[in-house]
Amino acid sequence: MKNKPLIVVKARKKEHAAPHGGAWKVAYADFVTALMAFFLVMWLVGQDKAVRQAVAAYFRDPGAFAEASAASLLEGGGGLHDKASPAAQRALMDQQALERVANEIEAAIRQMPALAALRDQIEIRLTAEGLRIELQETASSCFFDTGSAHMTAQAEELFGTIGRELCQLPNGVLLEGHTDSRQYTREGYSNWELATDRANAVRRVMEKNGLREQQLLEVRGYADKQLRNPGDPFDARNRRVSILVRRETSSAAKAPPASAPTERDRPAPGALPEAGGSAR
C-alpha cells in the first residue's frame, strides 16, 4: 500500500461564456440621438421664416404654449394620451392664424410696387407675446413728415394694407410709437406727444381700413425710452411704429386694458401737430 502512487484528481469547473458588454448600446444611443438632431435641423432649414420664428419663440418661453394644455389636464382630469383639449386646440389655431397673417402681409407688400421699396424697413416676427410688426424709418425713407404726425401717402397705403389683414383676426392689437432722441423745439410739445400722436395716426388709418375698435387694446407712446439702436440715439431706425397682435391665449388680450384710449383722449385729425420742430 505504501508503494502505491498517489493519484490526484483535479475537478474542472464548467466555464460559462462571458457576458456581452453594454458599450455598444451607449454608442448606438449616441448615434441615434445625433441622427435625430441632424434630421431636426434639416427640417428647420426647409421651413419658412414664420415657422422658424414660432419654434424659436417656443424655446424662449415654452410656458406660453403649454399653459393652456396643462390647465385643461387639471380641469378635465384626462390622461396624457387623451385627445388634445379645446384650450390646446385654440392655442394651436391661434398660432397658425398668426403665421398665416404674417405670410399674407409679406405677400401683400411684395405684390404692391409702391410698397416694394419699404420691405427692408419692415420686420415681422412671432414672439411669445404674439405677432410683432415693426416699421422703421431710415435716413432716406420716412413714414411721417419731420417733427409731425402727418403720414406720407406711401405710409398710409402700407398701414392700410396691414389693417385690412389684421381685421380678419379676433386678436387684440397694441400700437406703439417711438422717436429718436432729437428734442422737439416747440414749447409744450415733446417726443412723448409726438410718439403718441404718430401711433394714433396709425390707429386711424388702420380703423379706416377695417380694424375693429374692440380689437384695439392700447395706443402707447414711448418717446425715446426704448431705442432700437441704443448705441446711436439719433439713428433713424429709432423712429418706428410697432404693431403687436396679441395671442388669444394671453390673459392680457382678453382683459380690457386700463389705459386703452377713449374717444376723448384721441386727438381729432385736424389737431395733429404740423412740422416745425427738430425732432423726428
mmCIF file of C-alpha atoms in Angstrom, residues 16-185:
data_model
loop_
_atom_site.group_PDB
_atom_site.id
_atom_site.type_symbol
_atom_site.label_atom_id
_atom_site.label_comp_id
_atom_site.label_asym_id
_atom_site.label_seq_id
_atom_site.Cartn_x
_atom_site.Cartn_y
_atom_site.Cartn_z
ATOM 1 C CA HIS A 16 -19.776 29.860 -18.800
ATOM 2 C CA ALA A 17 -19.477 32.211 -21.730
ATOM 3 C CA ALA A 18 -18.502 35.712 -20.721
ATOM 4 C CA PRO A 19 -21.440 38.117 -20.710
ATOM 5 C CA HIS A 20 -21.681 40.615 -23.562
ATOM 6 C CA GLY A 21 -20.539 44.168 -22.748
ATOM 7 C CA GLY A 22 -23.044 47.088 -22.910
ATOM 8 C CA ALA A 23 -20.737 49.639 -24.509
ATOM 9 C CA TRP A 24 -22.314 49.147 -27.931
ATOM 10 C CA LYS A 25 -25.689 50.231 -26.557
ATOM 11 C CA VAL A 26 -24.287 53.570 -25.439
ATOM 12 C CA ALA A 27 -22.615 54.119 -28.802
ATOM 13 C CA TYR A 28 -25.836 53.198 -30.634
ATOM 14 C CA ALA A 29 -27.890 55.575 -28.484
ATOM 15 C CA ASP A 30 -25.455 58.415 -29.217
ATOM 16 C CA PHE A 31 -25.666 57.669 -32.927
ATOM 17 C CA VAL A 32 -29.488 57.684 -32.940
ATOM 18 C CA THR A 33 -29.578 60.943 -30.956
ATOM 19 C CA ALA A 34 -27.165 62.623 -33.365
ATOM 20 C CA LEU A 35 -29.185 61.338 -36.321
ATOM 21 C CA MET A 36 -32.417 62.712 -34.854
ATOM 22 C CA ALA A 37 -30.788 66.100 -34.235
ATOM 23 C CA PHE A 38 -29.490 66.140 -37.818
ATOM 24 C CA PHE A 39 -32.937 65.487 -39.301
ATOM 25 C CA LEU A 40 -34.497 68.097 -36.988
ATOM 26 C CA VAL A 41 -32.012 70.701 -38.229
ATOM 27 C CA MET A 42 -32.691 69.703 -41.840
ATOM 28 C CA TRP A 43 -36.430 70.048 -41.226
ATOM 29 C CA LEU A 44 -35.998 73.519 -39.730
ATOM 30 C CA VAL A 45 -33.815 74.655 -42.635
ATOM 31 C CA GLY A 46 -36.603 73.686 -45.024
ATOM 32 C CA GLN A 47 -39.300 75.672 -43.189
ATOM 33 C CA ASP A 48 -40.333 79.239 -43.919
ATOM 34 C CA LYS A 49 -39.407 82.205 -41.742
ATOM 35 C CA ALA A 50 -42.681 82.229 -39.769
ATOM 36 C CA VAL A 51 -42.297 78.595 -38.678
ATOM 37 C CA ARG A 52 -38.681 79.124 -37.605
ATOM 38 C CA GLN A 53 -39.699 82.162 -35.572
ATOM 39 C CA ALA A 54 -42.522 80.193 -33.932
ATOM 40 C CA VAL A 55 -40.132 77.391 -32.936
ATOM 41 C CA ALA A 56 -37.683 79.943 -31.536
ATOM 42 C CA ALA A 57 -40.488 81.618 -29.577
ATOM 43 C CA TYR A 58 -41.488 78.270 -28.086
ATOM 44 C CA PHE A 59 -37.993 77.556 -26.771
ATOM 45 C CA ARG A 60 -37.681 81.098 -25.402
ATOM 46 C CA ASP A 61 -40.933 80.753 -23.421
ATOM 47 C CA PRO A 62 -42.412 77.227 -23.581
ATOM 48 C CA GLY A 63 -44.781 78.096 -20.748
ATOM 49 C CA ALA A 64 -46.823 80.335 -23.033
ATOM 50 C CA PHE A 65 -47.605 77.328 -25.242
ATOM 51 C CA ALA A 66 -48.033 74.723 -22.502
ATOM 52 C CA GLU A 67 -50.136 76.819 -20.138
ATOM 53 C CA ALA A 68 -53.466 76.075 -21.766
ATOM 54 C CA SER A 69 -52.693 72.380 -22.144
ATOM 55 C CA ALA A 70 -51.639 71.986 -18.501
ATOM 56 C CA ALA A 71 -54.741 73.789 -17.254
ATOM 57 C CA SER A 72 -57.015 71.530 -19.283
ATOM 58 C CA LEU A 73 -55.462 68.398 -17.757
ATOM 59 C CA LEU A 74 -56.148 69.703 -14.253
ATOM 60 C CA GLU A 75 -59.720 70.674 -15.055
ATOM 61 C CA GLY A 76 -60.752 67.664 -17.105
ATOM 62 C CA GLY A 77 -58.645 65.007 -15.414
ATOM 63 C CA GLY A 78 -57.820 63.400 -18.737
ATOM 64 C CA GLY A 79 -54.710 61.363 -19.356
ATOM 65 C CA LEU A 80 -51.714 62.470 -21.329
ATOM 66 C CA HIS A 81 -52.756 60.280 -24.230
ATOM 67 C CA ASP A 82 -56.248 61.756 -24.490
ATOM 68 C CA LYS A 83 -57.271 63.897 -27.418
ATOM 69 C CA ALA A 84 -55.934 67.465 -27.277
ATOM 70 C CA SER A 85 -58.096 69.715 -25.111
ATOM 71 C CA PRO A 86 -60.162 72.557 -26.608
ATOM 72 C CA ALA A 87 -57.827 75.088 -24.948
ATOM 73 C CA ALA A 88 -54.765 73.464 -26.515
ATOM 74 C CA GLN A 89 -56.514 73.314 -29.881
ATOM 75 C CA ARG A 90 -57.368 77.020 -29.649
ATOM 76 C CA ALA A 91 -53.743 77.830 -28.853
ATOM 77 C CA LEU A 92 -52.613 75.855 -31.905
ATOM 78 C CA MET A 93 -55.214 77.501 -34.148
ATOM 79 C CA ASP A 94 -54.153 80.912 -32.836
ATOM 80 C CA GLN A 95 -50.520 80.141 -33.672
ATOM 81 C CA GLN A 96 -51.453 79.018 -37.179
ATOM 82 C CA ALA A 97 -53.603 82.117 -37.733
ATOM 83 C CA LEU A 98 -50.744 84.433 -36.745
ATOM 84 C CA GLU A 99 -48.369 82.576 -39.068
ATOM 85 C CA ARG A 100 -50.872 82.862 -41.903
ATOM 86 C CA VAL A 101 -51.360 86.600 -41.390
ATOM 87 C CA ALA A 102 -47.586 87.164 -41.229
ATOM 88 C CA ASN A 103 -47.195 85.410 -44.580
ATOM 89 C CA GLU A 104 -50.137 87.293 -46.112
ATOM 90 C CA ILE A 105 -48.799 90.688 -45.027
ATOM 91 C CA GLU A 106 -45.384 89.892 -46.509
ATOM 92 C CA ALA A 107 -47.037 88.659 -49.720
ATOM 93 C CA ALA A 108 -49.254 91.758 -49.987
ATOM 94 C CA ILE A 109 -46.256 94.070 -49.598
ATOM 95 C CA ARG A 110 -44.291 92.138 -52.228
ATOM 96 C CA GLN A 111 -47.169 92.379 -54.706
ATOM 97 C CA MET A 112 -47.588 96.156 -54.385
ATOM 98 C CA PRO A 113 -44.926 98.033 -56.388
ATOM 99 C CA ALA A 114 -45.465 101.193 -54.350
ATOM 100 C CA LEU A 115 -44.509 99.339 -51.156
ATOM 101 C CA ALA A 116 -41.671 97.229 -52.539
ATOM 102 C CA ALA A 117 -39.104 99.863 -51.573
ATOM 103 C CA LEU A 118 -40.220 99.645 -47.926
ATOM 104 C CA ARG A 119 -39.607 95.927 -47.490
ATOM 105 C CA ASP A 120 -36.254 96.438 -45.771
ATOM 106 C CA GLN A 121 -37.912 98.742 -43.231
ATOM 107 C CA ILE A 122 -40.462 96.141 -42.118
ATOM 108 C CA GLU A 123 -39.674 93.403 -39.624
ATOM 109 C CA ILE A 124 -42.292 90.733 -38.885
ATOM 110 C CA ARG A 125 -41.624 88.135 -36.210
ATOM 111 C CA LEU A 126 -43.515 85.766 -33.932
ATOM 112 C CA THR A 127 -42.744 86.130 -30.237
ATOM 113 C CA ALA A 128 -44.100 84.673 -27.010
ATOM 114 C CA GLU A 129 -46.444 87.702 -26.835
ATOM 115 C CA GLY A 130 -47.773 87.299 -30.354
ATOM 116 C CA LEU A 131 -47.071 88.681 -33.813
ATOM 117 C CA ARG A 132 -44.912 91.818 -33.748
ATOM 118 C CA ILE A 133 -44.749 94.027 -36.851
ATOM 119 C CA GLU A 134 -42.108 96.743 -36.581
ATOM 120 C CA LEU A 135 -41.857 99.506 -39.170
ATOM 121 C CA GLN A 136 -38.659 101.558 -39.001
ATOM 122 C CA GLU A 137 -37.753 104.781 -40.719
ATOM 123 C CA THR A 138 -34.433 105.324 -42.466
ATOM 124 C CA ALA A 139 -32.496 108.472 -43.270
ATOM 125 C CA SER A 140 -33.889 108.421 -46.814
ATOM 126 C CA SER A 141 -37.346 106.936 -46.233
ATOM 127 C CA CYS A 142 -39.737 108.244 -43.576
ATOM 128 C CA PHE A 143 -43.326 107.411 -42.692
ATOM 129 C CA PHE A 144 -44.109 110.865 -41.268
ATOM 130 C CA ASP A 145 -43.216 114.455 -42.062
ATOM 131 C CA THR A 146 -40.369 115.865 -39.991
ATOM 132 C CA GLY A 147 -41.446 116.613 -36.414
ATOM 133 C CA SER A 148 -45.056 115.804 -37.252
ATOM 134 C CA ALA A 149 -47.647 113.040 -37.070
ATOM 135 C CA HIS A 150 -48.719 113.774 -40.648
ATOM 136 C CA MET A 151 -48.317 110.489 -42.516
ATOM 137 C CA THR A 152 -46.919 110.190 -46.037
ATOM 138 C CA ALA A 153 -49.125 108.712 -48.751
ATOM 139 C CA GLN A 154 -46.844 105.680 -49.057
ATOM 140 C CA ALA A 155 -47.011 105.032 -45.314
ATOM 141 C CA GLU A 156 -50.800 105.400 -45.331
ATOM 142 C CA GLU A 157 -51.021 102.727 -48.006
ATOM 143 C CA LEU A 158 -48.713 100.471 -46.003
ATOM 144 C CA PHE A 159 -50.609 100.794 -42.708
ATOM 145 C CA GLY A 160 -53.902 100.404 -44.565
ATOM 146 C CA THR A 161 -52.683 97.112 -46.037
ATOM 147 C CA ILE A 162 -51.753 95.848 -42.576
ATOM 148 C CA GLY A 163 -55.130 96.947 -41.186
ATOM 149 C CA ARG A 164 -57.010 95.011 -43.870
ATOM 150 C CA GLU A 165 -55.142 91.847 -42.914
ATOM 151 C CA LEU A 166 -55.442 92.222 -39.135
ATOM 152 C CA CYS A 167 -59.187 92.904 -39.218
ATOM 153 C CA GLN A 168 -59.675 89.257 -40.230
ATOM 154 C CA LEU A 169 -58.410 88.131 -36.812
ATOM 155 C CA PRO A 170 -60.176 88.130 -33.430
ATOM 156 C CA ASN A 171 -56.894 89.011 -31.690
ATOM 157 C CA GLY A 172 -56.327 92.216 -29.783
ATOM 158 C CA VAL A 173 -53.879 94.787 -31.196
ATOM 159 C CA LEU A 174 -51.469 97.193 -29.470
ATOM 160 C CA LEU A 175 -49.882 100.168 -31.248
ATOM 161 C CA GLU A 176 -46.597 101.692 -30.063
ATOM 162 C CA GLY A 177 -44.911 104.875 -31.249
ATOM 163 C CA HIS A 178 -41.174 105.573 -30.827
ATOM 164 C CA THR A 179 -38.926 108.535 -31.656
ATOM 165 C CA ASP A 180 -35.198 109.165 -31.701
ATOM 166 C CA SER A 181 -33.518 111.407 -29.111
ATOM 167 C CA ARG A 182 -33.704 114.673 -31.051
ATOM 168 C CA GLN A 183 -35.677 117.013 -28.852
ATOM 169 C CA TYR A 184 -38.720 118.901 -30.085
ATOM 170 C CA THR A 185 -38.172 122.657 -30.095
#
